[in-house]
PDB file of C-alpha atoms in Angstrom:
ATOM      1  CA  UNK A   1       0.455   1.927   3.701  1.00  0.00           C
ATOM      2  CA  UNK A   2      -0.636  -1.660   4.902  1.00  0.00           C
ATOM      3  CA  UNK A   3       2.462  -2.827   4.041  1.00  0.00           C
ATOM      4  CA  UNK A   4       4.240   0.239   6.177  1.00  0.00           C
ATOM      5  CA  UNK A   5       1.902  -0.782   8.943  1.00  0.00           C
ATOM      6  CA  UNK A   6       3.421  -5.222   8.990  1.00  0.00           C
ATOM      7  CA  UNK A   7       6.728  -3.493   9.106  1.00  0.00           C
ATOM      8  CA  UNK A   8       6.472  -1.544  11.680  1.00  0.00           C
ATOM      9  CA  UNK A   9       4.421  -4.624  13.324  1.00  0.00           C
ATOM     10  CA  UNK A  10       7.656  -6.486  12.619  1.00  0.00           C
ATOM     11  CA  UNK A  11       9.836  -4.205  13.636  1.00  0.00           C
ATOM     12  CA  UNK A  12       8.282  -3.210  17.029  1.00  0.00           C
ATOM     13  CA  UNK A  13       7.612  -7.577  17.542  1.00  0.00           C
ATOM     14  CA  UNK A  14      11.851  -8.033  16.736  1.00  0.00           C
ATOM     15  CA  UNK A  15      12.762  -4.489  18.892  1.00  0.00           C
ATOM     16  CA  UNK A  16      10.124  -5.541  21.757  1.00  0.00           C
ATOM     17  CA  UNK A  17       9.690  -9.015  21.807  1.00  0.00           C
ATOM     18  CA  UNK A  18      13.296 -10.020  20.469  1.00  0.00           C
ATOM     19  CA  UNK A  19      14.825  -7.503  21.661  1.00  0.00           C
ATOM     20  CA  UNK A  20      17.607  -7.512  18.484  1.00  0.00           C
ATOM     21  CA  UNK A  21      16.798  -4.460  16.398  1.00  0.00           C
ATOM     22  CA  UNK A  22      20.077  -5.078  15.236  1.00  0.00           C
ATOM     23  CA  UNK A  23      19.731  -8.076  14.083  1.00  0.00           C
ATOM     24  CA  UNK A  24      16.627  -7.672  11.903  1.00  0.00           C
ATOM     25  CA  UNK A  25      18.479  -4.756  10.017  1.00  0.00           C
ATOM     26  CA  UNK A  26      21.640  -7.153   9.670  1.00  0.00           C
ATOM     27  CA  UNK A  27      19.482 -10.210   8.721  1.00  0.00           C
ATOM     28  CA  UNK A  28      17.433  -8.230   5.656  1.00  0.00           C
ATOM     29  CA  UNK A  29      21.001  -6.506   4.491  1.00  0.00           C
ATOM     30  CA  UNK A  30      22.384  -9.904   4.664  1.00  0.00           C
ATOM     31  CA  UNK A  31      19.542 -11.302   2.836  1.00  0.00           C
ATOM     32  CA  UNK A  32      19.218  -8.346  -0.034  1.00  0.00           C
ATOM     33  CA  UNK A  33      22.534  -9.257  -0.752  1.00  0.00           C
ATOM     34  CA  UNK A  34      22.070 -12.806  -1.384  1.00  0.00           C
ATOM     35  CA  UNK A  35      19.135 -11.590  -3.067  1.00  0.00           C
ATOM     36  CA  UNK A  36      21.709  -9.296  -5.336  1.00  0.00           C
ATOM     37  CA  UNK A  37      24.743 -11.916  -5.776  1.00  0.00           C
ATOM     38  CA  UNK A  38      21.980 -13.922  -7.221  1.00  0.00           C
ATOM     39  CA  UNK A  39      22.038 -16.545  -4.318  1.00  0.00           C
ATOM     40  CA  UNK A  40      18.226 -18.056  -3.237  1.00  0.00           C
ATOM     41  CA  UNK A  41      17.491 -15.113  -0.468  1.00  0.00           C
ATOM     42  CA  UNK A  42      15.065 -17.656   1.831  1.00  0.00           C
ATOM     43  CA  UNK A  43      13.384 -20.592   1.470  1.00  0.00           C
ATOM     44  CA  UNK A  44       9.298 -20.676   0.577  1.00  0.00           C
ATOM     45  CA  UNK A  45       6.525 -19.083   2.573  1.00  0.00           C
ATOM     46  CA  UNK A  46       4.280 -22.936   2.222  1.00  0.00           C
ATOM     47  CA  UNK A  47      -0.167 -21.600   2.364  1.00  0.00           C
ATOM     48  CA  UNK A  48      -0.238 -22.355   5.425  1.00  0.00           C
ATOM     49  CA  UNK A  49       2.394 -20.006   6.281  1.00  0.00           C
ATOM     50  CA  UNK A  50       1.095 -17.290   4.975  1.00  0.00           C
ATOM     51  CA  UNK A  51      -2.733 -17.970   6.201  1.00  0.00           C
ATOM     52  CA  UNK A  52      -1.311 -17.921   9.441  1.00  0.00           C
ATOM     53  CA  UNK A  53       1.002 -14.846   9.025  1.00  0.00           C
ATOM     54  CA  UNK A  54      -2.534 -12.386   7.497  1.00  0.00           C
ATOM     55  CA  UNK A  55      -4.692 -13.550  10.539  1.00  0.00           C
ATOM     56  CA  UNK A  56      -1.854 -12.461  12.612  1.00  0.00           C
ATOM     57  CA  UNK A  57      -0.880  -9.761  11.129  1.00  0.00           C
ATOM     58  CA  UNK A  58      -5.104  -8.802  10.705  1.00  0.00           C
ATOM     59  CA  UNK A  59      -5.013  -8.930  14.962  1.00  0.00           C
ATOM     60  CA  UNK A  60      -1.470  -7.457  15.337  1.00  0.00           C
ATOM     61  CA  UNK A  61      -2.345  -4.448  13.517  1.00  0.00           C
ATOM     62  CA  UNK A  62      -5.933  -3.734  15.608  1.00  0.00           C
ATOM     63  CA  UNK A  63      -3.313  -3.974  18.912  1.00  0.00           C
ATOM     64  CA  UNK A  64      -1.324  -1.564  16.882  1.00  0.00           C
ATOM     65  CA  UNK A  65      -3.591   0.509  16.094  1.00  0.00           C
ATOM     66  CA  UNK A  66      -5.458   0.312  20.522  1.00  0.00           C
ATOM     67  CA  UNK A  67      -1.980   1.037  21.332  1.00  0.00           C
ATOM     68  CA  UNK A  68      -0.945   4.227  19.820  1.00  0.00           C
ATOM     69  CA  UNK A  69      -4.136   6.102  20.594  1.00  0.00           C
ATOM     70  CA  UNK A  70      -3.233   4.885  24.215  1.00  0.00           C
ATOM     71  CA  UNK A  71       0.513   6.459  23.478  1.00  0.00           C
ATOM     72  CA  UNK A  72      -0.389   9.095  22.519  1.00  0.00           C
ATOM     73  CA  UNK A  73      -2.879  10.073  25.751  1.00  0.00           C
ATOM     74  CA  UNK A  74       0.630   8.198  27.693  1.00  0.00           C
ATOM     75  CA  UNK A  75       0.979  11.263  30.646  1.00  0.00           C
ATOM     76  CA  UNK A  76       4.517  10.531  30.985  1.00  0.00           C
ATOM     77  CA  UNK A  77       7.955   8.088  29.690  1.00  0.00           C
ATOM     78  CA  UNK A  78       7.188   5.260  32.424  1.00  0.00           C
ATOM     79  CA  UNK A  79       3.781   5.214  30.744  1.00  0.00           C
ATOM     80  CA  UNK A  80       3.789   4.795  27.383  1.00  0.00           C
ATOM     81  CA  UNK A  81       7.156   2.132  28.084  1.00  0.00           C
ATOM     82  CA  UNK A  82       4.577  -0.001  30.141  1.00  0.00           C
ATOM     83  CA  UNK A  83       1.825   0.768  27.124  1.00  0.00           C
ATOM     84  CA  UNK A  84       4.995  -0.727  25.099  1.00  0.00           C
ATOM     85  CA  UNK A  85       5.207  -3.495  27.121  1.00  0.00           C
ATOM     86  CA  UNK A  86       2.181  -4.374  27.018  1.00  0.00           C
ATOM     87  CA  UNK A  87       1.450  -4.149  23.271  1.00  0.00           C
ATOM     88  CA  UNK A  88       4.433  -6.654  22.536  1.00  0.00           C
ATOM     89  CA  UNK A  89       3.008  -9.270  25.257  1.00  0.00           C
ATOM     90  CA  UNK A  90      -0.104  -8.638  23.190  1.00  0.00           C
ATOM     91  CA  UNK A  91       1.532  -8.707  19.464  1.00  0.00           C
ATOM     92  CA  UNK A  92       3.549 -12.094  20.041  1.00  0.00           C
ATOM     93  CA  UNK A  93       0.631 -13.318  21.324  1.00  0.00           C
ATOM     94  CA  UNK A  94      -1.690 -13.052  18.862  1.00  0.00           C
ATOM     95  CA  UNK A  95       0.657 -13.543  16.776  1.00  0.00           C
ATOM     96  CA  UNK A  96       1.408 -17.865  18.891  1.00  0.00           C
ATOM     97  CA  UNK A  97      -2.246 -17.960  18.896  1.00  0.00           C
ATOM     98  CA  UNK A  98      -2.173 -17.867  15.568  1.00  0.00           C
ATOM     99  CA  UNK A  99      -0.219 -20.567  15.853  1.00  0.00           C
ATOM    100  CA  UNK A 100       3.738 -19.152  14.275  1.00  0.00           C
ATOM    101  CA  UNK A 101       6.290 -17.969  16.132  1.00  0.00           C
ATOM    102  CA  UNK A 102       7.370 -14.144  16.483  1.00  0.00           C
ATOM    103  CA  UNK A 103      10.923 -15.012  14.214  1.00  0.00           C
ATOM    104  CA  UNK A 104       8.852 -16.611  11.438  1.00  0.00           C
ATOM    105  CA  UNK A 105       5.866 -13.781  11.095  1.00  0.00           C
ATOM    106  CA  UNK A 106       8.396 -10.854  11.047  1.00  0.00           C
ATOM    107  CA  UNK A 107      10.185 -12.911   8.052  1.00  0.00           C
ATOM    108  CA  UNK A 108       7.257 -12.701   5.859  1.00  0.00           C
ATOM    109  CA  UNK A 109       6.173  -9.671   7.047  1.00  0.00           C
ATOM    110  CA  UNK A 110      10.138  -8.658   6.210  1.00  0.00           C
ATOM    111  CA  UNK A 111       9.267 -10.289   2.104  1.00  0.00           C
ATOM    112  CA  UNK A 112       6.671  -8.661   1.933  1.00  0.00           C
ATOM    113  CA  UNK A 113       8.259  -5.224   1.612  1.00  0.00           C
ATOM    114  CA  UNK A 114      10.223  -6.326  -2.005  1.00  0.00           C
ATOM    115  CA  UNK A 115       8.497  -9.498  -2.459  1.00  0.00           C
ATOM    116  CA  UNK A 116       5.347  -9.043  -5.116  1.00  0.00           C
ATOM    117  CA  UNK A 117       4.298 -12.704  -5.541  1.00  0.00           C
ATOM    118  CA  UNK A 118       4.287 -12.555  -1.775  1.00  0.00           C
ATOM    119  CA  UNK A 119       1.770 -10.022  -1.165  1.00  0.00           C
ATOM    120  CA  UNK A 120      -0.301 -11.261  -3.681  1.00  0.00           C
ATOM    121  CA  UNK A 121      -0.855 -14.734  -2.570  1.00  0.00           C
ATOM    122  CA  UNK A 122      -1.262 -12.493   0.337  1.00  0.00           C
ATOM    123  CA  UNK A 123      -3.581 -10.976  -0.425  1.00  0.00           C
ATOM    124  CA  UNK A 124      -5.981 -14.276  -1.598  1.00  0.00           C
ATOM    125  CA  UNK A 125      -5.373 -15.550   1.996  1.00  0.00           C
ATOM    126  CA  UNK A 126      -7.171 -11.844   3.556  1.00  0.00           C
TER     127      UNK A 126
END
């Protein structure tokens, strides 16, 4: 369940923060193709970046939970869009406050879905 939330946050950041959900999907497909072909999918993730990710992910999860509740109470589409933009800004800010860029956060979140070793490493930083 935690991993689903992480992916949701990553997608939200990619969708709202970078405006490129298709690019995110294409990048994931390319990484999967590389993995299947036996090529390295990506560079290793440093412990420093993983610690920053864990810190940012906690904040992103709190923001997501807070705004999920607010969104469920939105009275119309316009209010919902305003809340989504506000949540996006706060999520991006949380990632940047952890001294991480959104692209790196998204990369780690995506790789966490398929890399048990990375998941274990992240758990050791929680």
